């Protein structure tokens, strides 16, 4: 079957003359039809303008007639070999820029081609017969050798430019040098973007290229202009250097993506020894000694049993719902201010204090270390002694201690010296275990509100708006003074634009393990790969990995350790992550072995 025309029909302003529909529907004339259109669009004749083809050549700009010849000279006839997701993605822009695009692929993409304005050929001989100036190799890495060996290269004009876009570069470079006749030019390239990361345009996206064997500089530059015109950042680099950098960047990014994909994470979404090693190191670190102790504590300590008795006095929320304030309308939040004492004045405590002070609340603080200087700068009254803090009778205690130190603080803090009706709030990143501890250690008259701001100094440095704030009213007295005070506290977050989510502590822990714990694990794992740093050919995916790493490793290791030790779901999640990684390695090895088997069988058969 010869080529099928798609090019002309896709251009909205083009109205073919009466003869065209006949030609289009005449199968035997498909080939003639393609050549006719191609010669028209390449020839830039005045009849071309009268046919409306001018617009087809460059839809974006109205080209004055005298410049037409120049514009036409910028146009190329490009044959795409391998018309899958990426070939189609490139074709869309090539067509928009007015180039003539032909395509061939193993599967039949006639319909997609038609929509894109591309002429599709089922037979590679027909593409080569069209004498394209450029052959753009967009097939898979694994099929590249076979594809090249089956292309009728002798039908191409001498000087045809061969461009590959494979994501690895040394391999196709050697292959192209090996297989192509010496009169064809070779440009190895790697657009560091794709349909997912550059769906809104290629501007600023990196385009790596290596002029491996170029005699016709003008044609090569014309091809590179395709990407320059879209404002890509052009990065000329040897294939060897590309592969060195990309093993650190792209391969790692894809591996992480695939491992996460295998975990079937809701709402989210290489085999190197380095990564594997990093992961094992991390596991060892986490599972070391202390883990056993804490887990014994978690499951054998009678805390859980004691807490059962206290449940009658607590209000439990198993359902997840968006929060609706119950504060009576007589109250005006703006005029009501709270006296809030922050216990644990580290990174996060200070971060919260800034906003709370700005809102006009009175903020006191107490911590193990001396933070009096920073407290002064923030407008916070600092206490080195817990008894002195209690003597100030704060209405709210806001616990911002590290997860690991919380139990010790709970046992040693002079709670009895506070007012009987104090509202106790915590912001720990794990919830259920400590909720039980609070109910065990705090005076029975205290109100207890468990919360988790799902943001911090890095992610919310420009404001809290749009971030989630999870809370569970574990035990809030029913009288209006208490319910209003709790609502007033919650209003600190809603008034900043946070989205308040009411959720039980147990449900929080179930959900957070698949999101926050995995995120921090990946970030910490990447940190172990100490070669990870920005390169000249970073993809968007890799940039987000670097951000992720930066965002997580700035938090204390205690925080990460706490996420693991005090969320009973995290151990299983870590094991699943490990299994997903192993399974991905096996998948790669299985593929390699299958390919090797096929090569051996073919060799065996050729000997027979
Ligand atoms: N950093 C964040 O973005 C963020 C966001 C939401 C919630 N949180 C939670 O806020 C709390 C504080 O987090 P952080 O980022 O400040 O770091 P962190 O978890 O390392 O905690 C540091 C705080 O814990 C105190 N602390 C440490 N060991 C102590 C001990 N033995 N006795 C008494 N106090 C001790 C420090 O003085 C400091 O105030 C944690 O529970 C964390 O889960 C943090
Ligand atoms: O923005 C930051 O500083 C954070 O690290 C916030 C972050 C996170 O994104 O994981 C850290 C710990 C909290 O439990 C919630 C949010």
PDB file of N, CA and C and ligand atoms in Angstrom, residues 342-352 366-369 371 382 399-406 408-409 412 426-431 451-459 516 520 551 554-560 562-563, ligand 1:
ATOM      1  N   UNK A 342       4.030  27.734  72.583  1.00  0.00           N
ATOM      2  CA  UNK A 342       4.606  26.694  71.717  1.00  0.00           C
ATOM      3  C   UNK A 342       5.647  25.914  72.518  1.00  0.00           C
ATOM      4  N   UNK A 343       5.451  24.623  72.605  1.00  0.00           N
ATOM      5  CA  UNK A 343       6.425  23.777  73.308  1.00  0.00           C
ATOM      6  C   UNK A 343       7.214  23.006  72.255  1.00  0.00           C
ATOM      7  N   UNK A 344       8.541  23.251  72.175  1.00  0.00           N
ATOM      8  CA  UNK A 344       9.386  22.719  71.085  1.00  0.00           C
ATOM      9  C   UNK A 344       9.500  23.826  70.048  1.00  0.00           C
ATOM     10  N   UNK A 345      10.555  24.635  70.182  1.00  0.00           N
ATOM     11  CA  UNK A 345      10.631  25.839  69.348  1.00  0.00           C
ATOM     12  C   UNK A 345      11.715  25.682  68.287  1.00  0.00           C
ATOM     13  N   UNK A 346      11.735  24.513  67.618  1.00  0.00           N
ATOM     14  CA  UNK A 346      12.709  24.262  66.542  1.00  0.00           C
ATOM     15  C   UNK A 346      12.210  24.833  65.227  1.00  0.00           C
ATOM     16  N   UNK A 347      12.685  24.210  64.147  1.00  0.00           N
ATOM     17  CA  UNK A 347      12.362  24.602  62.778  1.00  0.00           C
ATOM     18  C   UNK A 347      10.874  24.899  62.584  1.00  0.00           C
ATOM     19  N   UNK A 348      10.056  23.929  62.896  1.00  0.00           N
ATOM     20  CA  UNK A 348       8.634  24.051  62.590  1.00  0.00           C
ATOM     21  C   UNK A 348       7.901  24.969  63.576  1.00  0.00           C
ATOM     22  N   UNK A 349       8.283  24.883  64.842  1.00  0.00           N
ATOM     23  CA  UNK A 349       7.651  25.750  65.845  1.00  0.00           C
ATOM     24  C   UNK A 349       7.860  27.218  65.482  1.00  0.00           C
ATOM     25  N   UNK A 350       9.062  27.558  65.045  1.00  0.00           N
ATOM     26  CA  UNK A 350       9.370  28.955  64.672  1.00  0.00           C
ATOM     27  C   UNK A 350       8.600  29.365  63.417  1.00  0.00           C
ATOM     28  N   UNK A 351       8.503  28.408  62.504  1.00  0.00           N
ATOM     29  CA  UNK A 351       7.778  28.659  61.248  1.00  0.00           C
ATOM     30  C   UNK A 351       6.308  29.012  61.546  1.00  0.00           C
ATOM     31  N   UNK A 352       5.679  28.238  62.425  1.00  0.00           N
ATOM     32  CA  UNK A 352       4.272  28.514  62.766  1.00  0.00           C
ATOM     33  C   UNK A 352       4.148  29.844  63.512  1.00  0.00           C
ATOM     34  N   UNK A 366       8.631  27.645  74.684  1.00  0.00           N
ATOM     35  CA  UNK A 366       9.557  26.942  75.576  1.00  0.00           C
ATOM     36  C   UNK A 366      10.191  25.815  74.772  1.00  0.00           C
ATOM     37  N   UNK A 367      11.495  25.616  74.977  1.00  0.00           N
ATOM     38  CA  UNK A 367      12.154  24.511  74.285  1.00  0.00           C
ATOM     39  C   UNK A 367      13.327  24.040  75.117  1.00  0.00           C
ATOM     40  N   UNK A 368      13.862  22.888  74.755  1.00  0.00           N
ATOM     41  CA  UNK A 368      15.020  22.322  75.471  1.00  0.00           C
ATOM     42  C   UNK A 368      16.231  23.257  75.315  1.00  0.00           C
ATOM     43  N   UNK A 369      16.467  23.683  74.058  1.00  0.00           N
ATOM     44  CA  UNK A 369      17.620  24.569  73.812  1.00  0.00           C
ATOM     45  C   UNK A 369      17.211  26.035  73.986  1.00  0.00           C
ATOM     46  N   UNK A 371      16.410  29.348  72.612  1.00  0.00           N
ATOM     47  CA  UNK A 371      16.030  30.033  71.368  1.00  0.00           C
ATOM     48  C   UNK A 371      15.594  31.461  71.659  1.00  0.00           C
ATOM     49  N   UNK A 382      10.031  34.208  75.263  1.00  0.00           N
ATOM     50  CA  UNK A 382      10.655  32.898  75.431  1.00  0.00           C
ATOM     51  C   UNK A 382      10.898  32.565  76.902  1.00  0.00           C
ATOM     52  N   UNK A 399       2.103  21.806  70.758  1.00  0.00           N
ATOM     53  CA  UNK A 399       3.278  20.938  70.875  1.00  0.00           C
ATOM     54  C   UNK A 399       3.952  20.743  69.517  1.00  0.00           C
ATOM     55  N   UNK A 400       5.197  21.259  69.406  1.00  0.00           N
ATOM     56  CA  UNK A 400       5.953  21.150  68.140  1.00  0.00           C
ATOM     57  C   UNK A 400       7.270  20.419  68.349  1.00  0.00           C
ATOM     58  N   UNK A 401       7.299  19.499  69.298  1.00  0.00           N
ATOM     59  CA  UNK A 401       8.541  18.756  69.549  1.00  0.00           C
ATOM     60  C   UNK A 401       8.753  17.723  68.460  1.00  0.00           C
ATOM     61  N   UNK A 402       9.983  17.185  68.379  1.00  0.00           N
ATOM     62  CA  UNK A 402      10.240  16.129  67.407  1.00  0.00           C
ATOM     63  C   UNK A 402       9.403  14.912  67.790  1.00  0.00           C
ATOM     64  N   UNK A 403       9.106  14.087  66.815  1.00  0.00           N
ATOM     65  CA  UNK A 403       8.261  12.918  67.075  1.00  0.00           C
ATOM     66  C   UNK A 403       8.930  12.035  68.132  1.00  0.00           C
ATOM     67  N   UNK A 404      10.259  11.864  67.971  1.00  0.00           N
ATOM     68  CA  UNK A 404      10.975  10.931  68.851  1.00  0.00           C
ATOM     69  C   UNK A 404      11.021  11.405  70.308  1.00  0.00           C
ATOM     70  N   UNK A 405      11.019  12.738  70.494  1.00  0.00           N
ATOM     71  CA  UNK A 405      11.165  13.228  71.878  1.00  0.00           C
ATOM     72  C   UNK A 405       9.822  13.432  72.572  1.00  0.00           C
ATOM     73  N   UNK A 406       8.744  13.267  71.847  1.00  0.00           N
ATOM     74  CA  UNK A 406       7.437  13.652  72.399  1.00  0.00           C
ATOM     75  C   UNK A 406       7.063  12.907  73.678  1.00  0.00           C
ATOM     76  N   UNK A 408       8.958  11.627  75.949  1.00  0.00           N
ATOM     77  CA  UNK A 408       9.743  12.133  77.079  1.00  0.00           C
ATOM     78  C   UNK A 408       9.205  13.468  77.563  1.00  0.00           C
ATOM     79  N   UNK A 409       8.868  14.346  76.626  1.00  0.00           N
ATOM     80  CA  UNK A 409       8.342  15.668  76.984  1.00  0.00           C
ATOM     81  C   UNK A 409       7.006  15.511  77.700  1.00  0.00           C
ATOM     82  N   UNK A 412       7.524  14.526  81.280  1.00  0.00           N
ATOM     83  CA  UNK A 412       8.239  15.415  82.200  1.00  0.00           C
ATOM     84  C   UNK A 412       7.640  16.815  82.315  1.00  0.00           C
ATOM     85  N   UNK A 426      -1.356  19.278  69.045  1.00  0.00           N
ATOM     86  CA  UNK A 426      -0.040  18.824  68.555  1.00  0.00           C
ATOM     87  C   UNK A 426      -0.019  18.939  67.034  1.00  0.00           C
ATOM     88  N   UNK A 427       1.209  18.988  66.470  1.00  0.00           N
ATOM     89  CA  UNK A 427       1.351  19.074  65.001  1.00  0.00           C
ATOM     90  C   UNK A 427       2.221  17.934  64.479  1.00  0.00           C
ATOM     91  N   UNK A 428       2.335  16.861  65.238  1.00  0.00           N
ATOM     92  CA  UNK A 428       3.232  15.770  64.833  1.00  0.00           C
ATOM     93  C   UNK A 428       2.815  15.182  63.474  1.00  0.00           C
ATOM     94  N   UNK A 429       3.836  14.757  62.726  1.00  0.00           N
ATOM     95  CA  UNK A 429       3.552  14.223  61.383  1.00  0.00           C
ATOM     96  C   UNK A 429       2.981  12.810  61.424  1.00  0.00           C
ATOM     97  N   UNK A 430       2.981  12.183  62.586  1.00  0.00           N
ATOM     98  CA  UNK A 430       2.300  10.889  62.760  1.00  0.00           C
ATOM     99  C   UNK A 430       1.253  11.102  63.843  1.00  0.00           C
ATOM    100  N   UNK A 431       0.165  10.367  63.782  1.00  0.00           N
ATOM    101  CA  UNK A 431      -0.929  10.772  64.650  1.00  0.00           C
ATOM    102  C   UNK A 431      -1.426   9.735  65.656  1.00  0.00           C
ATOM    103  N   UNK A 451      -3.460  17.588  65.190  1.00  0.00           N
ATOM    104  CA  UNK A 451      -3.444  18.195  63.840  1.00  0.00           C
ATOM    105  C   UNK A 451      -2.178  17.812  63.082  1.00  0.00           C
ATOM    106  N   UNK A 452      -2.234  17.983  61.778  1.00  0.00           N
ATOM    107  CA  UNK A 452      -1.029  17.840  60.961  1.00  0.00           C
ATOM    108  C   UNK A 452      -1.089  18.831  59.794  1.00  0.00           C
ATOM    109  N   UNK A 453      -0.349  19.945  59.926  1.00  0.00           N
ATOM    110  CA  UNK A 453      -0.256  20.854  58.772  1.00  0.00           C
ATOM    111  C   UNK A 453       0.560  20.125  57.701  1.00  0.00           C
ATOM    112  N   UNK A 454      -0.032  19.912  56.537  1.00  0.00           N
ATOM    113  CA  UNK A 454       0.674  19.136  55.499  1.00  0.00           C
ATOM    114  C   UNK A 454       1.600  20.043  54.686  1.00  0.00           C
ATOM    115  N   UNK A 455       2.319  20.898  55.372  1.00  0.00           N
ATOM    116  CA  UNK A 455       3.242  21.824  54.712  1.00  0.00           C
ATOM    117  C   UNK A 455       4.295  22.248  55.731  1.00  0.00           C
ATOM    118  N   UNK A 456       5.295  22.956  55.262  1.00  0.00           N
ATOM    119  CA  UNK A 456       6.361  23.366  56.171  1.00  0.00           C
ATOM    120  C   UNK A 456       7.173  24.505  55.591  1.00  0.00           C
ATOM    121  N   UNK A 457       8.318  24.799  56.230  1.00  0.00           N
ATOM    122  CA  UNK A 457       9.120  25.979  55.850  1.00  0.00           C
ATOM    123  C   UNK A 457       9.550  25.990  54.392  1.00  0.00           C
ATOM    124  N   UNK A 458       9.779  24.813  53.797  1.00  0.00           N
ATOM    125  CA  UNK A 458      10.185  24.815  52.384  1.00  0.00           C
ATOM    126  C   UNK A 458       8.981  24.947  51.460  1.00  0.00           C
ATOM    127  N   UNK A 459       8.025  24.017  51.618  1.00  0.00           N
ATOM    128  CA  UNK A 459       6.919  23.987  50.664  1.00  0.00           C
ATOM    129  C   UNK A 459       6.010  25.205  50.790  1.00  0.00           C
ATOM    130  N   UNK A 516       3.300  10.838  52.164  1.00  0.00           N
ATOM    131  CA  UNK A 516       4.437  11.534  52.771  1.00  0.00           C
ATOM    132  C   UNK A 516       5.634  10.622  53.049  1.00  0.00           C
ATOM    133  N   UNK A 520       9.311  11.093  51.386  1.00  0.00           N
ATOM    134  CA  UNK A 520      10.534  11.308  52.167  1.00  0.00           C
ATOM    135  C   UNK A 520      11.540  10.177  51.926  1.00  0.00           C
ATOM    136  N   UNK A 551      13.652  19.224  49.258  1.00  0.00           N
ATOM    137  CA  UNK A 551      12.549  19.483  50.170  1.00  0.00           C
ATOM    138  C   UNK A 551      12.562  18.526  51.365  1.00  0.00           C
ATOM    139  N   UNK A 554      16.063  18.630  53.896  1.00  0.00           N
ATOM    140  CA  UNK A 554      16.193  19.793  54.786  1.00  0.00           C
ATOM    141  C   UNK A 554      15.490  19.560  56.123  1.00  0.00           C
ATOM    142  N   UNK A 555      14.543  18.615  56.122  1.00  0.00           N
ATOM    143  CA  UNK A 555      13.902  18.282  57.398  1.00  0.00           C
ATOM    144  C   UNK A 555      14.888  17.430  58.203  1.00  0.00           C
ATOM    145  N   UNK A 556      14.703  17.412  59.505  1.00  0.00           N
ATOM    146  CA  UNK A 556      15.651  16.648  60.325  1.00  0.00           C
ATOM    147  C   UNK A 556      15.476  15.152  60.069  1.00  0.00           C
ATOM    148  N   UNK A 557      16.567  14.376  60.261  1.00  0.00           N
ATOM    149  CA  UNK A 557      16.434  12.920  60.097  1.00  0.00           C
ATOM    150  C   UNK A 557      15.497  12.368  61.169  1.00  0.00           C
ATOM    151  N   UNK A 558      15.461  13.048  62.312  1.00  0.00           N
ATOM    152  CA  UNK A 558      14.529  12.629  63.375  1.00  0.00           C
ATOM    153  C   UNK A 558      13.098  12.595  62.853  1.00  0.00           C
ATOM    154  N   UNK A 559      12.765  13.597  62.022  1.00  0.00           N
ATOM    155  CA  UNK A 559      11.401  13.657  61.497  1.00  0.00           C
ATOM    156  C   UNK A 559      11.128  12.421  60.641  1.00  0.00           C
ATOM    157  N   UNK A 560      12.088  12.112  59.742  1.00  0.00           N
ATOM    158  CA  UNK A 560      11.907  10.947  58.870  1.00  0.00           C
ATOM    159  C   UNK A 560      11.851   9.663  59.691  1.00  0.00           C
ATOM    160  N   UNK A 562      10.915   9.362  62.657  1.00  0.00           N
ATOM    161  CA  UNK A 562       9.635   9.335  63.355  1.00  0.00           C
ATOM    162  C   UNK A 562       8.507   8.867  62.453  1.00  0.00           C
ATOM    163  N   UNK A 563       8.550   9.279  61.183  1.00  0.00           N
ATOM    164  CA  UNK A 563       7.504   8.861  60.230  1.00  0.00           C
ATOM    165  C   UNK A 563       7.501   7.343  60.129  1.00  0.00           C
TER     166      UNK A 563
HETATM  167  N1  LIG B   1       9.171  20.535  59.389  1.00  0.00           N
HETATM  168  C1  LIG B   1       7.960  20.498  58.887  1.00  0.00           C
HETATM  169  O1  LIG B   1       7.770  20.908  57.744  1.00  0.00           O
HETATM  170  C2  LIG B   1       6.804  19.983  59.681  1.00  0.00           C
HETATM  171  C3  LIG B   1       5.501  20.078  59.143  1.00  0.00           C
HETATM  172  C4  LIG B   1       4.425  19.584  59.878  1.00  0.00           C
HETATM  173  C5  LIG B   1       4.634  19.025  61.120  1.00  0.00           C
HETATM  174  N2  LIG B   1       5.896  18.926  61.616  1.00  0.00           N
HETATM  175  C6  LIG B   1       6.078  18.334  62.950  1.00  0.00           C
HETATM  176  O2  LIG B   1       6.534  19.369  63.809  1.00  0.00           O
HETATM  177  C7  LIG B   1       7.417  18.851  64.815  1.00  0.00           C
HETATM  178  C8  LIG B   1       8.726  19.648  64.786  1.00  0.00           C
HETATM  179  O3  LIG B   1       9.385  19.432  63.547  1.00  0.00           O
HETATM  180  P1  LIG B   1      10.754  20.192  63.158  1.00  0.00           P
HETATM  181  O4  LIG B   1      10.766  20.283  61.677  1.00  0.00           O
HETATM  182  O5  LIG B   1      10.887  21.403  63.919  1.00  0.00           O
HETATM  183  O6  LIG B   1      11.946  19.227  63.517  1.00  0.00           O
HETATM  184  P2  LIG B   1      12.097  17.990  64.496  1.00  0.00           P
HETATM  185  O7  LIG B   1      11.058  16.998  64.243  1.00  0.00           O
HETATM  186  O8  LIG B   1      13.507  17.536  64.409  1.00  0.00           O
HETATM  187  O9  LIG B   1      11.849  18.644  65.937  1.00  0.00           O
HETATM  188  C9  LIG B   1      12.663  19.625  66.500  1.00  0.00           C
HETATM  189  C10 LIG B   1      12.073  20.091  67.821  1.00  0.00           C
HETATM  190  O10 LIG B   1      12.050  19.017  68.754  1.00  0.00           O
HETATM  191  C11 LIG B   1      12.723  19.450  69.975  1.00  0.00           C
HETATM  192  N3  LIG B   1      13.398  18.311  70.591  1.00  0.00           N
HETATM  193  C12 LIG B   1      14.239  17.428  69.990  1.00  0.00           C
HETATM  194  N4  LIG B   1      14.706  16.521  70.909  1.00  0.00           N
HETATM  195  C13 LIG B   1      14.153  16.883  72.098  1.00  0.00           C
HETATM  196  C14 LIG B   1      14.220  16.362  73.420  1.00  0.00           C
HETATM  197  N5  LIG B   1      14.958  15.278  73.740  1.00  0.00           N
HETATM  198  N6  LIG B   1      13.482  16.965  74.384  1.00  0.00           N
HETATM  199  C15 LIG B   1      12.736  18.034  74.097  1.00  0.00           C
HETATM  200  N7  LIG B   1      12.616  18.561  72.862  1.00  0.00           N
HETATM  201  C16 LIG B   1      13.313  18.002  71.901  1.00  0.00           C
HETATM  202  C17 LIG B   1      13.703  20.497  69.504  1.00  0.00           C
HETATM  203  O11 LIG B   1      14.071  21.323  70.562  1.00  0.00           O
HETATM  204  C18 LIG B   1      12.872  21.178  68.451  1.00  0.00           C
HETATM  205  O12 LIG B   1      11.988  22.054  69.043  1.00  0.00           O
HETATM  206  C19 LIG B   1       7.608  17.380  64.498  1.00  0.00           C
HETATM  207  O13 LIG B   1       6.778  16.628  65.301  1.00  0.00           O
HETATM  208  C20 LIG B   1       7.151  17.247  63.031  1.00  0.00           C
HETATM  209  O14 LIG B   1       6.642  15.975  62.765  1.00  0.00           O
HETATM  210  C21 LIG B   1       6.973  19.399  60.930  1.00  0.00           C
END
